[in-house]
Coordinates of C-alpha atoms in Angstrom, one line a residue:
Chain A
M1 CA -52.0 -9.1 -40.7
K2 CA -49.9 -10.7 -43.4
H3 CA -48.5 -7.3 -44.4
M4 CA -47.7 -6.6 -40.8
G5 CA -45.9 -9.9 -40.5
L6 CA -43.9 -9.3 -43.6
I7 CA -42.9 -5.8 -42.4
L8 CA -41.9 -7.2 -39.1
L9 CA -39.9 -9.9 -40.8
F10 CA -38.1 -7.4 -42.9
S11 CA -37.4 -5.2 -39.9
A12 CA -36.1 -8.2 -37.9
V13 CA -33.6 -9.2 -40.6
V14 CA -32.4 -5.5 -41.0
M15 CA -32.1 -5.2 -37.3
I16 CA -29.9 -8.3 -37.1
G17 CA -27.7 -6.8 -39.7
T18 CA -27.6 -3.5 -37.8
A19 CA -26.8 -5.2 -34.5
Y20 CA -23.8 -6.9 -36.1
V21 CA -22.5 -3.7 -37.6
T22 CA -23.1 -1.9 -34.3
R23 CA -21.1 -4.6 -32.5
L24 CA -18.2 -4.0 -34.9
H25 CA -18.4 -0.3 -34.3
E26 CA -18.6 -0.7 -30.5
R27 CA -15.6 -3.0 -30.5
V28 CA -13.5 -0.2 -32.0
R29 CA -14.9 2.4 -29.6
L30 CA -14.3 0.1 -26.6
L31 CA -10.7 -0.6 -27.6
K32 CA -10.1 3.1 -28.0
A33 CA -11.7 3.8 -24.6
F34 CA -9.4 1.3 -23.0
K35 CA -6.4 2.9 -24.6
L36 CA -7.5 6.3 -23.3
Q37 CA -7.9 4.8 -19.8
M38 CA -4.3 3.4 -19.9
Q39 CA -2.9 6.7 -21.1
S40 CA -4.8 8.4 -18.2
I41 CA -3.4 5.8 -15.7
K42 CA 0.1 6.5 -17.0
R43 CA -0.4 10.3 -16.6
R44 CA -1.6 9.6 -13.0
F45 CA 1.5 7.6 -12.3
S46 CA 3.7 10.5 -13.3
V47 CA 2.0 12.7 -10.7
S48 CA 1.5 10.3 -7.8
R49 CA 1.2 6.6 -7.1
P50 CA -2.4 6.1 -6.1
P51 CA -3.6 2.7 -4.9
F52 CA -5.0 0.4 -7.5
T53 CA -8.6 1.2 -6.8
E54 CA -7.9 4.9 -7.4
L55 CA -6.2 4.4 -10.8
F56 CA -9.6 4.7 -12.5
S57 CA -11.0 8.2 -12.9
D58 CA -14.5 9.5 -12.7
D59 CA -13.8 11.1 -16.1
D60 CA -13.4 7.7 -17.7
D61 CA -15.3 6.9 -20.9
P62 CA -18.9 5.7 -20.1
L63 CA -18.0 2.5 -21.8
T64 CA -15.2 1.6 -19.4
K65 CA -16.7 3.2 -16.3
P66 CA -18.9 0.3 -15.3
F67 CA -16.0 -2.1 -15.7
S68 CA -13.8 0.2 -13.5
Q69 CA -16.5 0.6 -10.9
L70 CA -17.0 -3.1 -10.7
I71 CA -13.3 -3.7 -10.1
C72 CA -13.2 -1.1 -7.3
E73 CA -16.3 -2.5 -5.7
C74 CA -15.0 -6.1 -5.7
M75 CA -11.7 -5.0 -4.2
K76 CA -13.3 -2.9 -1.5
N77 CA -15.2 -6.1 -0.5
G78 CA -11.9 -7.9 -0.1
A79 CA -11.3 -9.5 -3.5
S80 CA -7.8 -9.6 -4.9
A81 CA -7.0 -7.5 -8.0
K82 CA -7.0 -10.7 -10.1
D83 CA -10.4 -11.9 -8.9
A84 CA -11.9 -8.4 -9.3
V85 CA -10.6 -8.0 -12.9
T86 CA -11.8 -11.5 -13.8
A87 CA -15.3 -10.7 -12.3
A88 CA -15.4 -7.4 -14.1
F89 CA -14.6 -9.0 -17.5
S90 CA -17.0 -11.9 -17.1
S91 CA -20.0 -9.9 -15.9
S92 CA -19.9 -6.8 -18.1
C93 CA -22.2 -7.2 -21.1
V94 CA -20.4 -4.4 -23.0
L95 CA -17.1 -6.2 -22.9
G96 CA -18.7 -9.1 -24.7
F97 CA -18.1 -7.0 -27.9
L98 CA -14.4 -7.8 -27.5
K99 CA -12.8 -10.9 -28.8
K100 CA -11.6 -13.5 -26.3
D101 CA -7.9 -12.7 -26.9
E102 CA -8.6 -9.0 -26.5
R103 CA -10.4 -9.5 -23.2
E104 CA -7.6 -11.8 -21.9
F105 CA -5.0 -9.3 -23.0
L106 CA -6.7 -6.4 -21.2
A107 CA -7.3 -8.5 -18.1
G108 CA -3.6 -9.5 -18.0
I109 CA -2.5 -5.8 -18.2
Y110 CA -4.7 -4.8 -15.3
V111 CA -3.6 -7.7 -13.1
S112 CA 0.1 -7.2 -13.9
L113 CA -0.3 -3.4 -13.0
S114 CA -1.3 -4.4 -9.5
L115 CA 1.7 -6.6 -9.0
C116 CA 4.7 -4.9 -10.5
D117 CA 6.9 -2.0 -9.6
I118 CA 6.6 1.5 -11.1
V119 CA 9.1 1.1 -13.8
S120 CA 7.6 -2.2 -15.0
A121 CA 4.1 -0.7 -14.7
L122 CA 5.0 2.2 -17.0
G123 CA 6.6 -0.2 -19.4
T124 CA 3.5 -2.4 -19.3
L125 CA 1.3 0.6 -20.0
D126 CA 3.5 1.6 -23.0
N127 CA 3.4 -1.9 -24.5
A128 CA -0.3 -2.1 -23.8
C129 CA -1.0 1.1 -25.7
E130 CA 1.1 -0.2 -28.7
E131 CA -0.7 -3.5 -28.7
L132 CA -4.1 -1.8 -28.4
D133 CA -3.2 0.3 -31.4
S134 CA -2.8 -2.9 -33.5
Y135 CA -6.1 -4.3 -32.0
I136 CA -7.9 -1.0 -32.9
E137 CA -6.5 -1.0 -36.4
A138 CA -7.6 -4.6 -36.9
A139 CA -11.1 -3.9 -35.5
A140 CA -11.5 -0.8 -37.6
Q141 CA -10.4 -2.7 -40.7
C142 CA -12.9 -5.4 -39.9
E143 CA -15.6 -2.7 -39.5
R144 CA -14.7 -1.0 -42.8
K145 CA -14.6 -4.3 -44.7
N146 CA -17.8 -5.8 -43.3
A147 CA -20.2 -3.1 -42.3
K148 CA -21.5 -2.2 -45.8
P149 CA -21.7 -5.8 -47.1
V150 CA -23.5 -7.0 -44.0
M151 CA -26.1 -4.2 -44.1
S152 CA -26.6 -4.7 -47.8
A153 CA -27.0 -8.4 -47.3
A154 CA -29.5 -7.8 -44.5
V155 CA -31.6 -5.5 -46.7
Y156 CA -31.5 -8.0 -49.6
I157 CA -32.3 -11.0 -47.5
G158 CA -35.1 -9.1 -45.9
L159 CA -36.6 -8.0 -49.2
A160 CA -36.1 -11.6 -50.6
A161 CA -37.9 -13.0 -47.6
V162 CA -40.8 -10.5 -48.0
I163 CA -41.1 -11.2 -51.8
L164 CA -41.0 -15.0 -51.3
L165 CA -43.6 -15.0 -48.6
W166 CA -45.8 -12.4 -50.4
Chain B
M1 CA -5.3 -1.3 16.2
C2 CA -7.3 -4.5 16.6
E3 CA -9.3 -4.1 13.5
S4 CA -6.3 -3.5 11.2
I5 CA -4.4 -6.4 12.7
L6 CA -7.3 -8.7 12.3
R7 CA -7.6 -7.6 8.6
I8 CA -4.0 -8.8 8.2
T9 CA -4.5 -12.1 10.0
E10 CA -7.6 -12.8 7.9
L11 CA -5.4 -12.4 4.8
V12 CA -3.0 -15.1 6.3
S13 CA -5.5 -17.6 7.6
P14 CA -8.8 -17.5 9.6
V15 CA -7.1 -20.0 12.0
L16 CA -4.6 -17.3 12.9
T17 CA -7.4 -14.8 13.4
A18 CA -9.1 -17.2 15.8
A19 CA -5.8 -17.9 17.7
L20 CA -5.1 -14.2 18.2
S21 CA -8.5 -12.6 18.7
S22 CA -8.3 -13.0 22.5
C23 CA -4.8 -11.8 23.0
L24 CA -4.3 -8.9 20.6
D25 CA -3.3 -6.5 23.3
M26 CA -0.2 -8.7 24.0
L27 CA 0.7 -9.2 20.4
C28 CA 4.1 -7.8 19.4
E29 CA 5.0 -9.6 16.1
I30 CA 3.8 -12.2 13.6
R31 CA 6.6 -13.8 11.7
L32 CA 5.8 -15.5 8.4
R33 CA 8.5 -17.5 6.6
A34 CA 8.0 -19.4 3.4
D35 CA 7.2 -23.1 4.0
K36 CA 7.9 -22.7 7.7
P37 CA 5.6 -22.5 10.8
I38 CA 4.1 -19.1 11.7
V39 CA 5.6 -17.7 14.9
V40 CA 3.6 -15.3 17.0
Y41 CA 5.3 -13.1 19.6
L42 CA 3.2 -12.2 22.6
L43 CA 5.1 -9.9 25.0
N44 CA 8.2 -11.0 23.2
S45 CA 7.7 -14.7 23.9
P46 CA 7.3 -17.0 20.8
Y47 CA 4.3 -19.1 20.2
Y48 CA 3.2 -21.4 17.3
V49 CA -0.3 -21.9 16.1
N50 CA -1.8 -25.4 15.8
P51 CA -4.4 -26.3 13.2
D52 CA -7.2 -25.8 15.9
G53 CA -6.2 -22.2 16.4
V54 CA -4.5 -22.8 19.8
L55 CA -1.2 -21.1 20.6
E56 CA 1.5 -23.5 21.7
T57 CA 5.0 -22.9 23.0
I58 CA 6.5 -25.9 21.3
C59 CA 6.7 -26.3 17.6
S60 CA 5.4 -29.7 16.3
E61 CA 4.8 -31.1 12.8
N62 CA 1.4 -29.8 11.9
M63 CA 1.7 -26.2 13.0
L64 CA 0.1 -23.5 10.8
S65 CA 2.5 -22.4 8.1
V66 CA 2.5 -20.4 4.9
S67 CA 3.8 -21.6 1.5
F68 CA 6.0 -19.5 -0.7
R69 CA 3.2 -18.9 -3.1
Q70 CA 0.9 -17.8 -0.3
L71 CA 3.6 -15.4 0.9
Q72 CA 3.7 -13.7 -2.5
T73 CA -0.1 -13.3 -2.6
L74 CA 0.0 -12.0 0.9
F75 CA 2.6 -9.5 0.1
A76 CA 0.5 -8.2 -2.9
A77 CA -2.5 -8.0 -0.6
L78 CA -0.6 -6.1 2.1
C79 CA 0.5 -3.7 -0.6
E80 CA -3.3 -3.2 -1.4
Y81 CA -2.6 -4.8 -4.8
S82 CA -0.6 -1.7 -5.6
V83 CA 2.9 -3.0 -5.4
Y84 CA 4.2 0.0 -7.4
K85 CA 3.1 2.2 -4.5
H86 CA 5.1 0.3 -1.9
I87 CA 8.1 -1.1 -3.8
E88 CA 10.5 1.7 -2.8
N89 CA 9.8 1.0 0.9
A90 CA 10.0 -2.7 0.3
A91 CA 13.4 -2.2 -1.3
N92 CA 14.4 -0.6 2.0
G93 CA 13.1 -3.6 3.9
F94 CA 9.7 -2.6 5.0
I95 CA 6.2 -1.6 4.1
T96 CA 3.6 0.0 6.3
F97 CA 0.1 -1.3 6.5
S98 CA -2.8 1.0 7.3
G99 CA -3.0 1.2 11.1
G100 CA 0.7 2.0 11.4
H101 CA 1.9 -1.6 11.5
R102 CA 5.3 -1.9 10.0
I103 CA 5.9 -5.1 8.0
G104 CA 9.6 -6.1 7.6
V105 CA 10.2 -7.7 4.1
C106 CA 12.9 -10.2 3.2
G107 CA 13.3 -11.5 -0.3
S108 CA 15.6 -11.4 -3.3
A109 CA 17.0 -8.0 -4.1
V110 CA 16.7 -6.4 -7.5
T111 CA 19.7 -4.1 -7.9
D112 CA 20.7 -1.4 -10.3
G113 CA 24.1 0.0 -10.1
G114 CA 24.7 -1.5 -6.7
K115 CA 21.5 0.0 -5.3
V116 CA 18.5 -2.1 -4.3
V117 CA 15.6 -0.8 -6.4
S118 CA 13.1 -3.5 -5.9
V119 CA 12.5 -6.9 -4.2
C120 CA 11.0 -10.1 -5.5
D121 CA 10.5 -13.7 -4.3
I122 CA 9.5 -12.7 -0.8
T123 CA 10.7 -15.3 1.7
S124 CA 9.9 -13.6 5.1
L125 CA 7.4 -11.1 6.4
N126 CA 7.6 -9.7 10.0
I127 CA 4.3 -8.0 11.0
R128 CA 4.9 -5.7 13.9
A129 CA 1.8 -4.7 15.8
A130 CA 1.9 -1.0 16.5
K131 CA 0.4 0.2 19.8
Q132 CA -0.7 3.4 21.4
I133 CA -0.1 3.4 25.1
T134 CA -1.5 6.7 26.6
G135 CA 0.6 8.0 29.4
C136 CA 3.7 5.9 28.7
A137 CA 5.8 9.1 28.2
D138 CA 4.8 10.6 31.6
V139 CA 8.1 9.3 33.2
V140 CA 10.0 11.2 30.5
F141 CA 8.2 14.4 31.2
Q142 CA 8.8 14.0 35.0
N143 CA 12.5 13.2 34.8
A144 CA 14.0 14.8 31.7
D145 CA 14.4 18.4 30.6
I146 CA 12.2 18.2 27.5
A147 CA 13.0 21.8 26.5
R148 CA 16.6 20.9 25.9
G149 CA 16.1 17.8 23.7
V150 CA 15.6 14.1 24.6
L151 CA 17.1 11.0 22.9
I152 CA 15.2 7.8 23.5
C153 CA 17.4 4.7 23.3
G154 CA 16.1 1.1 23.1
A155 CA 16.5 -2.2 21.4
P156 CA 14.2 -3.1 18.5
S157 CA 10.6 -3.5 19.6
S158 CA 11.2 -1.9 23.0
G159 CA 8.6 0.8 22.4
K160 CA 10.6 3.8 21.2
T161 CA 8.0 4.8 18.6
T162 CA 5.2 4.3 21.2
I163 CA 6.9 6.7 23.5
L164 CA 7.4 9.3 20.7
R165 CA 3.8 9.0 19.8
D166 CA 2.6 9.7 23.3
M167 CA 5.0 12.6 23.6
A168 CA 3.6 14.2 20.4
R169 CA 0.1 13.8 21.8
T170 CA 0.9 15.1 25.3
L171 CA 3.0 18.1 24.1
S172 CA 0.5 19.2 21.5
L173 CA -2.7 18.6 23.4
D174 CA -2.0 18.8 27.2
K175 CA 0.9 21.2 27.1
I176 CA -0.4 23.1 24.1
K177 CA 2.8 23.2 22.2
K178 CA 3.4 23.3 18.4
V179 CA 4.8 20.0 17.5
A180 CA 6.2 18.9 14.1
V181 CA 6.5 15.1 13.7
V182 CA 8.8 13.7 11.0
D183 CA 7.2 10.4 10.2
E184 CA 9.6 9.1 7.6
R185 CA 8.5 5.5 7.8
L186 CA 4.9 6.3 8.5
E187 CA 5.0 4.7 11.9
I188 CA 4.5 7.5 14.4
A189 CA 1.2 8.9 13.2
S190 CA 0.7 6.5 10.3
Y191 CA -1.3 8.7 8.0
C192 CA -3.1 6.6 5.3
G193 CA -5.5 8.1 2.8
G194 CA -5.7 11.3 4.9
K195 CA -6.6 9.5 8.1
C196 CA -4.3 9.4 11.0
G197 CA -3.8 5.9 12.4
F198 CA -2.8 7.0 15.9
D199 CA -3.6 9.9 18.2
V200 CA -0.7 12.4 17.9
G201 CA -2.9 15.3 19.2
L202 CA -2.5 18.5 17.3
S203 CA 0.9 17.7 15.8
D204 CA 1.9 18.7 12.2
V205 CA 3.0 15.5 10.5
Y206 CA 5.4 15.1 7.6
S207 CA 4.7 11.7 6.3
G208 CA 7.4 9.9 4.2
Y209 CA 9.7 12.9 4.0
P210 CA 13.4 12.3 4.5
K211 CA 14.4 13.8 7.9
S212 CA 16.7 16.4 6.5
V213 CA 14.1 17.8 4.2
A214 CA 11.3 17.7 6.8
V215 CA 13.3 19.3 9.5
M216 CA 14.2 22.2 7.2
L217 CA 10.6 22.6 5.9
A218 CA 9.2 22.4 9.5
V219 CA 11.6 25.0 10.9
R220 CA 11.0 27.4 8.0
T221 CA 7.3 27.1 7.6
M222 CA 5.6 25.6 10.7
S223 CA 7.5 27.3 13.5
P224 CA 7.5 24.3 15.8
D225 CA 8.1 24.4 19.5
F226 CA 9.3 20.7 19.4
M227 CA 10.5 18.4 16.6
I228 CA 9.9 14.6 16.9
C229 CA 11.7 12.1 14.8
D230 CA 12.1 8.4 14.8
E231 CA 15.1 6.1 14.2
L232 CA 18.0 8.5 13.8
T233 CA 21.2 7.3 12.1
G234 CA 24.6 8.9 11.7
D235 CA 23.4 10.4 8.4
D236 CA 20.9 12.5 10.4
C237 CA 23.4 14.5 12.5
K238 CA 23.2 17.4 10.0
A239 CA 19.4 17.6 10.4
V240 CA 19.7 17.3 14.1
S241 CA 22.3 20.1 14.2
M242 CA 20.2 22.3 12.0
C243 CA 17.2 21.8 14.3
F244 CA 19.3 22.6 17.3
N245 CA 20.9 25.7 15.8
C246 CA 17.4 27.0 14.9
G247 CA 16.5 26.7 18.6
V248 CA 13.9 23.9 18.2
P249 CA 14.3 21.1 20.8
M250 CA 14.3 17.7 19.3
I251 CA 12.9 14.5 20.7
A252 CA 14.1 11.5 18.8
A253 CA 14.8 7.8 19.0
V254 CA 17.8 5.6 18.2
H255 CA 18.7 1.9 18.4
C256 CA 20.7 1.3 21.5
D257 CA 19.8 -0.7 24.6
S258 CA 22.1 0.5 27.5
L259 CA 24.2 3.4 28.7
L260 CA 27.4 1.3 28.1
A261 CA 26.3 0.5 24.6
A262 CA 25.3 4.1 24.0
K263 CA 28.8 5.3 25.0
R264 CA 30.4 2.8 22.6
N265 CA 27.8 3.5 19.8
R266 CA 29.3 5.9 17.2
T267 CA 25.9 7.1 16.1
V268 CA 24.8 7.9 19.6
S269 CA 28.1 9.6 20.3
E270 CA 27.8 11.8 17.2
L271 CA 24.2 12.7 18.0
M272 CA 25.1 13.6 21.6
S273 CA 28.0 15.7 20.4
T274 CA 25.7 18.0 18.5
G275 CA 24.5 19.2 21.8
A276 CA 20.8 18.8 20.7
F277 CA 20.0 16.3 23.5
S278 CA 20.3 17.1 27.2
S279 CA 18.7 13.8 28.4
V280 CA 18.9 10.2 27.3
V281 CA 16.0 7.8 28.1
F282 CA 16.7 4.0 28.1
L283 CA 14.0 1.4 27.6
D284 CA 14.5 -2.0 29.0
G285 CA 12.5 -3.9 26.4
S286 CA 10.9 -6.3 28.9
I287 CA 7.5 -4.9 28.1
P288 CA 6.7 -2.3 25.4
A289 CA 7.6 1.3 26.3
N290 CA 9.0 0.4 29.7
I291 CA 11.5 3.1 30.8
S292 CA 14.5 1.8 32.8
S293 CA 16.4 5.0 33.3
V294 CA 16.8 8.7 32.3
V295 CA 20.4 9.9 32.1
D296 CA 21.4 13.6 31.7
Y297 CA 24.0 14.9 29.3
E298 CA 26.7 15.4 31.9
R299 CA 26.4 11.8 33.2
Y300 CA 26.5 10.5 29.6
F301 CA 29.9 12.1 29.1
E302 CA 31.4 11.1 32.5

């Protein structure tokens, strides 16, 4: 029993470390997925001008798809674009990986897309992609800097806890 | 029609919906002005809405109104939160809501090189309730030589588009003719998302095309027996002539309310001079799509 408990303790500490590293990695993936989505929207604008709810494609990244679907569903039920985007950002668990300023930035982009003319919309998308590049770079740097130390610390803490309690 | 109008009134205020739900068939326009009372036109008579949702003929202090901010939000909602999709039309003074209802837009123009490219700070919206009145064009069929072209003249909101719509339906369905409809402002058939808002029978509809382009395409590719257009201006004479020279009778509408005004109107004179119209139909505007007279070509030029 004692050995089981120690093994579980060790596993729990390592899992906490893994969860943190995964969060860092998913943040980078999510930001890249949003950038791809904005590039896809920009391409769609060059072909036609679909209504807001049709800006999101079925080919979207699985990470952003639930977010897009939630927006479309809210708007089909009569919500404004702003309310739908706010609801999507607040209720999606995946988007919790993003920092607050990143979420607010993305929400602002989608809301402004629904309200501006085509020239402003294209400009907004260009600026958004540039800004997202800097967010992606910062997130990737954070991942590179912290992933290894955090995993190492988790393993050592886990081992130390096991040894101490043995 | 009712469902789409109620969707619009719900966006404005549930009180407005309650006020209009029993008189939608008489509704002509809803005028919204920033920080001013809402004015509803039933059979072209103005009414105001009190806070209890009752229509009154006299405007008093507490009448239902919209604020400037509400008007901006309403404009975005009427554009389906896709302002980029509608802004070109808005710059031309209108947007079309699903159901074929044209909404006149007033605001501050954004210009580029002298051309209005966008509009912001919306100050007025005029929601015109589109109607389908089956059979309203029967008088035209009985009194005019359709096969030699018909020009429908009437004041704004007199029912010109309603007549054109019924003519498209009758010609394509009852008379089994091939009809091409040039629906530049998306009011005649009002296609939205692939769905036709009104019954235009078996007509081929060019939605949003400039008239000159649509007439050329239709004549070349759809071999129409009749061409139907709305709101001709002096710039459309070339398209009208092209259609006439290709042997396709045109049925079209123009802003003009009487024979005397028509004779003085340069646009009408230019259009009649093309020879594309053998009859002119005048609407009296007292009730929608009410025909007052049908005048033939010779009498016009007397």
